[in-house]
mmCIF file of C-alpha atoms and ligand atoms in Angstrom:
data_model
loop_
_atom_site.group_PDB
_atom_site.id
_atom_site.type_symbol
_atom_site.label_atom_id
_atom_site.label_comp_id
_atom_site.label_asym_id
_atom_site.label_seq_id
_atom_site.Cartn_x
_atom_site.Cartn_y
_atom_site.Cartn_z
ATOM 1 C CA UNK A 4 50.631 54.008 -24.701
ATOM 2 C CA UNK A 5 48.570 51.379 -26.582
ATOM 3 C CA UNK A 6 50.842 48.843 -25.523
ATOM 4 C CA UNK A 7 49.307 49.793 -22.097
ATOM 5 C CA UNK A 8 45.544 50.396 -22.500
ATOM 6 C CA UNK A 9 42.950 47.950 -23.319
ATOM 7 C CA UNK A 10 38.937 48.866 -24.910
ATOM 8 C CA UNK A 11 36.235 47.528 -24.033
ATOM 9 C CA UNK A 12 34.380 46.378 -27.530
ATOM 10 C CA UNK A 13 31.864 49.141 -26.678
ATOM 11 C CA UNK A 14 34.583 51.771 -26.253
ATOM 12 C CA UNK A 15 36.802 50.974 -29.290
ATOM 13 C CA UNK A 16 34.146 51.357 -31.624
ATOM 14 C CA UNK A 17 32.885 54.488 -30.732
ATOM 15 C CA UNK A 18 36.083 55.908 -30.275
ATOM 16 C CA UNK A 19 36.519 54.589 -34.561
ATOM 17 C CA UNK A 20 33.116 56.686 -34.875
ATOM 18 C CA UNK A 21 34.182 59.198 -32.870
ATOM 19 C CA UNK A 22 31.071 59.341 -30.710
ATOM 20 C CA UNK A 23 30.697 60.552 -27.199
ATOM 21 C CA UNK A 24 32.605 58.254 -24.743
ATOM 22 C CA UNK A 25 31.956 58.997 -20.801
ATOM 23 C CA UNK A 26 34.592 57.539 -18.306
ATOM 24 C CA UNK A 27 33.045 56.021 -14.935
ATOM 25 C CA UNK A 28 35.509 55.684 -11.749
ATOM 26 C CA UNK A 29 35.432 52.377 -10.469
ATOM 27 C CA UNK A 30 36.560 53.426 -6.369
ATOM 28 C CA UNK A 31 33.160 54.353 -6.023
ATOM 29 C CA UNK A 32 32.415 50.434 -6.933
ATOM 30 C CA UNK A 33 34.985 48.621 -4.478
ATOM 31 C CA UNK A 34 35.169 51.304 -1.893
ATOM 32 C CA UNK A 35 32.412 54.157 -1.899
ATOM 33 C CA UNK A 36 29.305 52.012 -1.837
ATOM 34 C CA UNK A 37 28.814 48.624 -0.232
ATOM 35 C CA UNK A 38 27.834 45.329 -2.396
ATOM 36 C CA UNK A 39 25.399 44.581 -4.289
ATOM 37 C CA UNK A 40 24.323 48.406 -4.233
ATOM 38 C CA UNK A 41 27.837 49.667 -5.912
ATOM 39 C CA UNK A 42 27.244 46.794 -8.726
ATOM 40 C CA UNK A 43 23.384 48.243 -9.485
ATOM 41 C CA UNK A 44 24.784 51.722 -9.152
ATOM 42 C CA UNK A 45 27.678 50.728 -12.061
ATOM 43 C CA UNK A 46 25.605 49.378 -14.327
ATOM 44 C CA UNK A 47 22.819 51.807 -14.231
ATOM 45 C CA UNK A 48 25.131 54.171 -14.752
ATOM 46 C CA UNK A 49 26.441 52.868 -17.960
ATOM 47 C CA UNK A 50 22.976 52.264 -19.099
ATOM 48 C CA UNK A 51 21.784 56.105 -18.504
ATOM 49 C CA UNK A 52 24.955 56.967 -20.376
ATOM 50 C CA UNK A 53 23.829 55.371 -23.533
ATOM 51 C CA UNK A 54 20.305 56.495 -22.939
ATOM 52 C CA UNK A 55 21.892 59.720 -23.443
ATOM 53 C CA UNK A 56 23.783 58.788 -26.664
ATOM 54 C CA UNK A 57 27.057 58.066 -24.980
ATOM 55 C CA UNK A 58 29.261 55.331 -24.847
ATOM 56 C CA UNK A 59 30.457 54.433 -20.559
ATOM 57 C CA UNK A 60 33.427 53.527 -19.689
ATOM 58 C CA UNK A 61 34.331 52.633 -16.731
ATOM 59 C CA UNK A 62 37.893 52.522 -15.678
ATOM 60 C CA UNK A 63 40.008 50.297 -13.971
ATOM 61 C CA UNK A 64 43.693 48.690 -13.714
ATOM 62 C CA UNK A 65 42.800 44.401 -13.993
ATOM 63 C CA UNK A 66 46.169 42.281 -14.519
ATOM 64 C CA UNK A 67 48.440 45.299 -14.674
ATOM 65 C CA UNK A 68 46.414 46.876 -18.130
ATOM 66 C CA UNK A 69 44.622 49.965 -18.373
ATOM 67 C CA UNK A 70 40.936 49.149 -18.853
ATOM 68 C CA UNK A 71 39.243 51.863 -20.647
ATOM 69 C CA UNK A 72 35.654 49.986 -20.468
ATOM 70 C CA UNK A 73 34.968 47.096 -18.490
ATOM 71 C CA UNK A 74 33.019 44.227 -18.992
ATOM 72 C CA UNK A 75 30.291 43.112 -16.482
ATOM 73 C CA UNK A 76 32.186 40.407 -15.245
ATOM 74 C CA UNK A 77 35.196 42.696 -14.576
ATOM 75 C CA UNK A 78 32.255 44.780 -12.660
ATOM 76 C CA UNK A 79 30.829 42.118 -10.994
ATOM 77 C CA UNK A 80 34.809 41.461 -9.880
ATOM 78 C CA UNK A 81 35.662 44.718 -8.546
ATOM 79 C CA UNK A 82 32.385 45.359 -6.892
ATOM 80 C CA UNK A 83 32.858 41.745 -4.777
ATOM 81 C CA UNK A 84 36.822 41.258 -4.056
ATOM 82 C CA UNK A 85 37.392 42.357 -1.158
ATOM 83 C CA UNK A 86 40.689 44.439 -0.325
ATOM 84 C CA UNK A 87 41.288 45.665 -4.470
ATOM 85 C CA UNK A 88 43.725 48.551 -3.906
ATOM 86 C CA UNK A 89 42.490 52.268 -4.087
ATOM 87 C CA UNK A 90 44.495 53.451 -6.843
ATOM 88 C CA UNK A 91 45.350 57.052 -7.275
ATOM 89 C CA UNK A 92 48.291 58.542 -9.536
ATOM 90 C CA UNK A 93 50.733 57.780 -7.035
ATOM 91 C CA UNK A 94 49.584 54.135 -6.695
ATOM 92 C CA UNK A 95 49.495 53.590 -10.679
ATOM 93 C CA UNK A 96 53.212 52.750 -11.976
ATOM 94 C CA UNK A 97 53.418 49.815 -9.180
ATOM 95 C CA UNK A 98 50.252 48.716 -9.626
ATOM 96 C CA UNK A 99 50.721 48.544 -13.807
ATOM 97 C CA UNK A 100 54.640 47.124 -13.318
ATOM 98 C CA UNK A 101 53.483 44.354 -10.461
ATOM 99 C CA UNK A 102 50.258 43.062 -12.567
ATOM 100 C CA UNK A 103 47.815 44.080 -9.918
ATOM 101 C CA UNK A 104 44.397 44.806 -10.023
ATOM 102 C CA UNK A 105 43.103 48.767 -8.788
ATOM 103 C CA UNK A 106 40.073 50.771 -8.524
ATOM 104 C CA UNK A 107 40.746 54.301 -10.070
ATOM 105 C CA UNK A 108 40.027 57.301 -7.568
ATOM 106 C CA UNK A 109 39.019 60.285 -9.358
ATOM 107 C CA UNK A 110 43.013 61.472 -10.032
ATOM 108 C CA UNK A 111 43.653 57.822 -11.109
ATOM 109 C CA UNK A 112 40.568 57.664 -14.146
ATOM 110 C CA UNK A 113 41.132 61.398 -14.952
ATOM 111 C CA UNK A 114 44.705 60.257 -16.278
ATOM 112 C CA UNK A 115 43.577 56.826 -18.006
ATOM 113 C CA UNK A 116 40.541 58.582 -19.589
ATOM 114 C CA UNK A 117 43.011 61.026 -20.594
ATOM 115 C CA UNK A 118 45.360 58.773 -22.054
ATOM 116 C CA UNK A 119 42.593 56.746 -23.758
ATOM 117 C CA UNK A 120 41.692 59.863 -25.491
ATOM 118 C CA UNK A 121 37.931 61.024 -23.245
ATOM 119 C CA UNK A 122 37.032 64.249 -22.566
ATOM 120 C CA UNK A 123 34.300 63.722 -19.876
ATOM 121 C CA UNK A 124 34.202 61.583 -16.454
ATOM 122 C CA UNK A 125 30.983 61.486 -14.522
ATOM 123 C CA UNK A 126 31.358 60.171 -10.248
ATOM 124 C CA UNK A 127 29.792 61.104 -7.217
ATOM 125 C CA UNK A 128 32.097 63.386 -5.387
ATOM 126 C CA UNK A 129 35.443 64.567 -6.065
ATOM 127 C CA UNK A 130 38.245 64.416 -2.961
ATOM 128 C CA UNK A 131 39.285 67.548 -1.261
ATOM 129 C CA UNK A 132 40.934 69.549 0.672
ATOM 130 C CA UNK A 133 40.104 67.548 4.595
ATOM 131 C CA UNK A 134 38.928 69.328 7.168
ATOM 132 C CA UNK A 135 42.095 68.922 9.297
ATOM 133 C CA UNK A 136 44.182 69.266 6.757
ATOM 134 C CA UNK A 137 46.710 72.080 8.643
ATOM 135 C CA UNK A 138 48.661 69.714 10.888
ATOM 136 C CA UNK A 139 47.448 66.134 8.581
ATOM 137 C CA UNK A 140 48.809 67.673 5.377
ATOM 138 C CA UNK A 141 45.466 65.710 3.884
ATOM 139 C CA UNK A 142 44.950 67.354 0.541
ATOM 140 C CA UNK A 143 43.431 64.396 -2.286
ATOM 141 C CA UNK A 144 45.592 63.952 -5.453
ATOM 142 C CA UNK A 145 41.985 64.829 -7.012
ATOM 143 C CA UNK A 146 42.774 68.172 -6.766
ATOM 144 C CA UNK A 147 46.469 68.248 -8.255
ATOM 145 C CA UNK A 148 44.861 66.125 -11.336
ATOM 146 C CA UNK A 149 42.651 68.415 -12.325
ATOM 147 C CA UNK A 150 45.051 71.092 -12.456
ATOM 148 C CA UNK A 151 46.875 69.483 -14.641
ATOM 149 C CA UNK A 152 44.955 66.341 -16.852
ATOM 150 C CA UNK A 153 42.569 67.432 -19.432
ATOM 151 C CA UNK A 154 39.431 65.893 -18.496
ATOM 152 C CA UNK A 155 35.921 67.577 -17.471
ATOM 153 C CA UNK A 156 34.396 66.309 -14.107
ATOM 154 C CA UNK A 157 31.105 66.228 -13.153
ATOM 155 C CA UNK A 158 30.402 65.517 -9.743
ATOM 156 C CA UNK A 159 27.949 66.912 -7.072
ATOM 157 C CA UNK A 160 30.423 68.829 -5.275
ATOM 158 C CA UNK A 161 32.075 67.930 -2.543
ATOM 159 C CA UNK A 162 30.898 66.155 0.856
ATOM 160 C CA UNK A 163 31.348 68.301 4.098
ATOM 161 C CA UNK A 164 33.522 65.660 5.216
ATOM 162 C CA UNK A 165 35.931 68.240 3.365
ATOM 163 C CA UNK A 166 36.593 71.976 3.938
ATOM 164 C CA UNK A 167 34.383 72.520 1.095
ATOM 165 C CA UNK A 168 35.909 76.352 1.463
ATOM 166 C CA UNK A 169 39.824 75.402 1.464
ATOM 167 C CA UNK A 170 39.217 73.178 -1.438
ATOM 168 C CA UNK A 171 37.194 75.736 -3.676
ATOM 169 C CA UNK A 172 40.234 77.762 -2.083
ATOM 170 C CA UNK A 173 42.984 75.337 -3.557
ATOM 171 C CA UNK A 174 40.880 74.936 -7.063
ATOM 172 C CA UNK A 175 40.936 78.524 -7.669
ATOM 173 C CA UNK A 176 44.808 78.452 -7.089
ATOM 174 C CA UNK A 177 45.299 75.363 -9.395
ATOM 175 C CA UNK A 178 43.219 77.425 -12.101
ATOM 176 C CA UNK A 179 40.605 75.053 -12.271
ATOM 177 C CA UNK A 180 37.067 76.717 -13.167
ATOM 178 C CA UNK A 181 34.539 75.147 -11.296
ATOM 179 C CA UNK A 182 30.774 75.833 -13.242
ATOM 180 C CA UNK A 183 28.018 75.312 -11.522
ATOM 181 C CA UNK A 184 25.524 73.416 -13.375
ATOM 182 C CA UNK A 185 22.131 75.162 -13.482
ATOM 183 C CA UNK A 186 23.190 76.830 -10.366
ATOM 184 C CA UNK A 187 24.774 79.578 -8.856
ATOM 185 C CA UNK A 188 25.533 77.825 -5.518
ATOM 186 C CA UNK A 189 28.176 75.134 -4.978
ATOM 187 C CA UNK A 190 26.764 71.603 -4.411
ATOM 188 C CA UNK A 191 27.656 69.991 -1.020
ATOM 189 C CA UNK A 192 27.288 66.439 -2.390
ATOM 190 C CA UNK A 193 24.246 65.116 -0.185
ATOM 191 C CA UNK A 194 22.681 68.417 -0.025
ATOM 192 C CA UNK A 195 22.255 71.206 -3.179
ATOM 193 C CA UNK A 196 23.776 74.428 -1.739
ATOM 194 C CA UNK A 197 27.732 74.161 0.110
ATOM 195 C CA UNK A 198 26.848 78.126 1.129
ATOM 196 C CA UNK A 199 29.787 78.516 -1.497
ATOM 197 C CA UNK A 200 29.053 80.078 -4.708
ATOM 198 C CA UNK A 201 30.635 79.034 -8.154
ATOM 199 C CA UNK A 202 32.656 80.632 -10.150
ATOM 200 C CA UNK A 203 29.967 80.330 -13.241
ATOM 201 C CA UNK A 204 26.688 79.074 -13.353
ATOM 202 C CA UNK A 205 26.301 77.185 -16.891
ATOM 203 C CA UNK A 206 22.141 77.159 -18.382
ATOM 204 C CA UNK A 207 22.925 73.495 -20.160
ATOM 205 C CA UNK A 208 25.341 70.970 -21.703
ATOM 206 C CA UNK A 209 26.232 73.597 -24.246
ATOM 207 C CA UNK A 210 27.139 76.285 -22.515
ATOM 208 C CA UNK A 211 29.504 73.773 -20.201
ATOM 209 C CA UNK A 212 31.061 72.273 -23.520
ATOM 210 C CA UNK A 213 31.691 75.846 -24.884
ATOM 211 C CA UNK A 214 33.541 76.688 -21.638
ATOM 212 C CA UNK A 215 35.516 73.644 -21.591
ATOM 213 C CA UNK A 216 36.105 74.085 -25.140
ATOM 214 C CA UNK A 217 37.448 77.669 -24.926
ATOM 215 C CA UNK A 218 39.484 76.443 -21.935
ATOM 216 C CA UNK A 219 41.895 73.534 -23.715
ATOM 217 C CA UNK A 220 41.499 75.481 -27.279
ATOM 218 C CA UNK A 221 43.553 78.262 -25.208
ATOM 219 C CA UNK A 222 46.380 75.692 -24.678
ATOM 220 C CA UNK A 223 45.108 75.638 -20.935
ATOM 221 C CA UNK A 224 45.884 72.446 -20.107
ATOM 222 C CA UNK A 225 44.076 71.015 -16.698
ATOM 223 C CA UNK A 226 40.578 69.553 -15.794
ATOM 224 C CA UNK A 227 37.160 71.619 -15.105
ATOM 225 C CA UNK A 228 34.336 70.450 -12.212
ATOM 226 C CA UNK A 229 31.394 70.951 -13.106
ATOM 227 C CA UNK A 230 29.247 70.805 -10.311
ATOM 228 C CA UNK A 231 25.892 69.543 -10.387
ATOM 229 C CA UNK A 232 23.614 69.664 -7.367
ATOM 230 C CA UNK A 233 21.651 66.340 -6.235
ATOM 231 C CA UNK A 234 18.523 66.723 -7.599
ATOM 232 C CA UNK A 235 15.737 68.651 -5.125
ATOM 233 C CA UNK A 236 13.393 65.562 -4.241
ATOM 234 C CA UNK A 237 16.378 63.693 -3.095
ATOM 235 C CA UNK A 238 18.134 66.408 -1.315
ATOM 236 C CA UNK A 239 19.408 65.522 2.328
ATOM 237 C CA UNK A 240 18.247 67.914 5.558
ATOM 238 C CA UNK A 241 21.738 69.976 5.664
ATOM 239 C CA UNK A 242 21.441 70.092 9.573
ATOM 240 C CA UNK A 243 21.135 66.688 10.083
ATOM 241 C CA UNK A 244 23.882 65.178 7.464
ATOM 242 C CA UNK A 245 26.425 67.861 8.951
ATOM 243 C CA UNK A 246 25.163 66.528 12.458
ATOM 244 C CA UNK A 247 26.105 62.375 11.102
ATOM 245 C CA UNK A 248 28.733 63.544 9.490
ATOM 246 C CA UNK A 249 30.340 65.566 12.375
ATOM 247 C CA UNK A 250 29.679 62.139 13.811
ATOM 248 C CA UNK A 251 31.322 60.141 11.677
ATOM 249 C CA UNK A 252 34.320 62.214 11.762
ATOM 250 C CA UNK A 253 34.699 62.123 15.626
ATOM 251 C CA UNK A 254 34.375 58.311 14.971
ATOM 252 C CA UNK A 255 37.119 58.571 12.132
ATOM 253 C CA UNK A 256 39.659 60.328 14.799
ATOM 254 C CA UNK A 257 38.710 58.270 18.111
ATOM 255 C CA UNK A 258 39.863 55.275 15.788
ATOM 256 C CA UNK A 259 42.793 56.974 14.414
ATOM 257 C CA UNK A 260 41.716 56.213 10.400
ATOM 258 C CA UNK A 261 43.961 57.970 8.152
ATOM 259 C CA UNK A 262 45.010 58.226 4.794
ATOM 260 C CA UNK A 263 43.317 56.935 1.707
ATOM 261 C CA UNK A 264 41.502 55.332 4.700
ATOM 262 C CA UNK A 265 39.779 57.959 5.606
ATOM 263 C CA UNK A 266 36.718 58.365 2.906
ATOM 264 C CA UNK A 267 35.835 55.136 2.628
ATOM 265 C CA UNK A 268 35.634 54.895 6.523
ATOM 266 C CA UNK A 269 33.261 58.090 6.531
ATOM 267 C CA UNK A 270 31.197 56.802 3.605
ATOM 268 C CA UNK A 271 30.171 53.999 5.752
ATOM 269 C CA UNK A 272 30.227 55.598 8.533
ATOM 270 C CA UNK A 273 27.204 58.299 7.654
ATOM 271 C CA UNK A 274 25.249 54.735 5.467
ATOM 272 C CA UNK A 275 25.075 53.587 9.039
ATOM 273 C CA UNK A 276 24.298 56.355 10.710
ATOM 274 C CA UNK A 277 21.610 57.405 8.084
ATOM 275 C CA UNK A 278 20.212 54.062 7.677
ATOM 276 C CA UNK A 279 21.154 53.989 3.958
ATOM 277 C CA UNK A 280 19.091 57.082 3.361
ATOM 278 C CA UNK A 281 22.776 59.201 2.414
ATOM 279 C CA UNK A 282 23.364 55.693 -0.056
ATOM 280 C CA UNK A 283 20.268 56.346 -1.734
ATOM 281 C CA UNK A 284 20.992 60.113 -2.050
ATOM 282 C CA UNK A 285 24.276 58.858 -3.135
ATOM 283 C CA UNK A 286 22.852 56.752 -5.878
ATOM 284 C CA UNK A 287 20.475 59.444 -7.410
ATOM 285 C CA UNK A 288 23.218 62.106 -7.707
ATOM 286 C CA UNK A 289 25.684 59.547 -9.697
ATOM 287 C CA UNK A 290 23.024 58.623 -11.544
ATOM 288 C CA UNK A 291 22.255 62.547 -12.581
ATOM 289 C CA UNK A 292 25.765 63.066 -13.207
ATOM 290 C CA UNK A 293 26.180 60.547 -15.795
ATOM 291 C CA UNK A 294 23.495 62.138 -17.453
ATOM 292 C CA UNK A 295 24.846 65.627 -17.478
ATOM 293 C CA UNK A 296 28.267 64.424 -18.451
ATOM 294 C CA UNK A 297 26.601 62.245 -21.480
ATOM 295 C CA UNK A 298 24.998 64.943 -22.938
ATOM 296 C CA UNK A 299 28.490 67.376 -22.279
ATOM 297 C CA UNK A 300 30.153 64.534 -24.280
ATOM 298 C CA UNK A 301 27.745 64.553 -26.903
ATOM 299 C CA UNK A 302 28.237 68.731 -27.172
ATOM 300 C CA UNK A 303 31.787 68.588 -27.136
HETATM 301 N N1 LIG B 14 33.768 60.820 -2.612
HETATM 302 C C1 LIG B 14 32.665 60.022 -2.592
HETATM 303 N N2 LIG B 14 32.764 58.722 -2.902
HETATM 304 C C2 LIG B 14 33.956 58.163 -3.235
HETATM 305 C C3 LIG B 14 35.111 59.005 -3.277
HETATM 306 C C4 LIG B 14 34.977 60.310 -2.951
HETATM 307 O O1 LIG B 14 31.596 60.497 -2.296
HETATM 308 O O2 LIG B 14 33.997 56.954 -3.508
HETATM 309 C C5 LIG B 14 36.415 58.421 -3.725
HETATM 310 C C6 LIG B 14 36.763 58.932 -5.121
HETATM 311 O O3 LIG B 14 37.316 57.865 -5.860
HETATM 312 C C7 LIG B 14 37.811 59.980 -4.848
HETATM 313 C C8 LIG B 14 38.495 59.401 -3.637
HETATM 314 O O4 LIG B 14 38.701 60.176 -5.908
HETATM 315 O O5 LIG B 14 37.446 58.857 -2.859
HETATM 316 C C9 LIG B 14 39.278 60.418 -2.866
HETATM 317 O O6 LIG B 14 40.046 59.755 -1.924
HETATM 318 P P1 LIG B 14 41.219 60.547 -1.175
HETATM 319 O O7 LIG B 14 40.494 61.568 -0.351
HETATM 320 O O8 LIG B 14 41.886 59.481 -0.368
HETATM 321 O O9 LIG B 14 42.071 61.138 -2.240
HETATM 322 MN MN1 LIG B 15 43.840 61.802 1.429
#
């Protein structure tokens, strides 16, 4: 595996002092956010991370090579190229054996954090189950990784682009627990309550580590969401994102967008339609998950 997997300086030492190390997905960067918002987002993220005495690193595939840590040039890189492939487990032997560059999805950084030896991976939103997904068979990888890789994920739920029921619905079946951060409600991404409840509300960083402790010291093998609501002051109006997003899907089908396609397209979709207000929600939750999952690092 080492002959794979490159460190960032940053990384490599604390993983020699055995400090906390957060992994950062780097779709969110070419795909989920437009330039130069996605490069600010990045790199305030890595700084909050070692405000909370954690070491980032953001994940990638540059040249083939796993990139546990990049540097802010490769940042800078992925955040401007345009067409960098979305890279999810499927997409990774190709992408390694061809010497390509790709942005991890969620399913893609759980496995290199995993193989680069980190517990805990912060993002925005994890992929789902979609909301069509009877006769479009649209189910993320996201949700097959984390029944099986060994990572913790804290996101702030999912977006009701997804059937935010079906996919709590396929969770439970994967064995996944899903712990609501400091909350007994399930997150809907943009907004702080889904109308789903958790499985277990968790009081602090602690109590989450404990949980994910107990789970792999059981031999349990498999990720756990934690779900962390957007904070209150930057919570969306639920009415009116399901309205734009409603929208944006109607958009999504009159066009035909499938695939990995698809969540990118609706991301931009609702920044238009929102005039950038669901971007700047979108900024403060990532933000407040990297902080959460620093300070999960730091207790596991
Ligand atoms: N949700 C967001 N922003 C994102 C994504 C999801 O709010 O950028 C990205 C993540 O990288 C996630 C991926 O892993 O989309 C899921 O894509 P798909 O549904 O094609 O599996
Ligand atoms: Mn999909």
């Amino acid at each position: 595996m080492v002959n794979y997997i490159d460190y960032s300086e940053e990384v490599k030492k604390a993983k020699n002092e055995n400090r906390p190390i957060v992994a950062l997905e780097s779709t969110i960067i070419s795909h989920g956010m437009p330039y130069p918002k996605n490069i600010e987002t990045a790199l305030m993220c890595e700084d909050i991370i070692r405000k909370n005495n954690a070491v980032p690193a953001t994940i990638a595939v540059i040249d083939g090579r796993l990139k546990a840590g990049l540097t802010q040039e490769e940042i800078e890189y992925l955040a401007k190229a345009k067409g960098i492939l979305k890279m999810s487990r499927r997409d990774l032997p190709a992408v390694v054996a061809q010497k390509q560059d790709g942005a991890a999805t969620v399913a893609a950084t759980m496995i290199i954090a995993h193989l680069a030896g980190i517990k805990v991976f912060a993002t925005g939103g994890i992929g789902g189950v979609h909301k069509n997904a009877s006769y479009t068979f649209d189910i993320s990888a996201d949700l097959q990784e984390l029944a099986k890789t060994s990572v913790a994920v804290v996101c702030a739920g999912v977006k009701s682009i997804l059937d935010i029921g079906l996919t709590l619905e396929y969770l439970e079946t994967m064995g996944v627990p899903v712990l609501g951060y400091r909350t007994e409600k399930f997150p809907a991404f943009y907004t702080d309550d889904s109308g789903y409840a958790v499985d277990y509300t968790v009081n602090d960083a602690k109590h989450a580590a404990d949980i994910i402790n107990a789970k792999w010291n059981l031999g349990l093998q498999g990720g756990v969401v934690v779900a962390n609501p957007i904070p209150k002051e930057y919570s969306m109006d639920k009415d009116y994102i399901d309205n734009v997003i409603k929208e944006a899907i109607k958009d999504a089908d009159k066009l035909g967008v499938k695939g990995k396609k698809i969540t990118p397209f609706l991301l931009d979709k609702i920044k238009e339609l929102t005039s950038g207000e669901s971007l700047a929600a979108n900024v403060k939750l990532v933000l407040n998950n990297s902080t959460v999952a620093a300070k999960i690092a730091y207790e596991l």
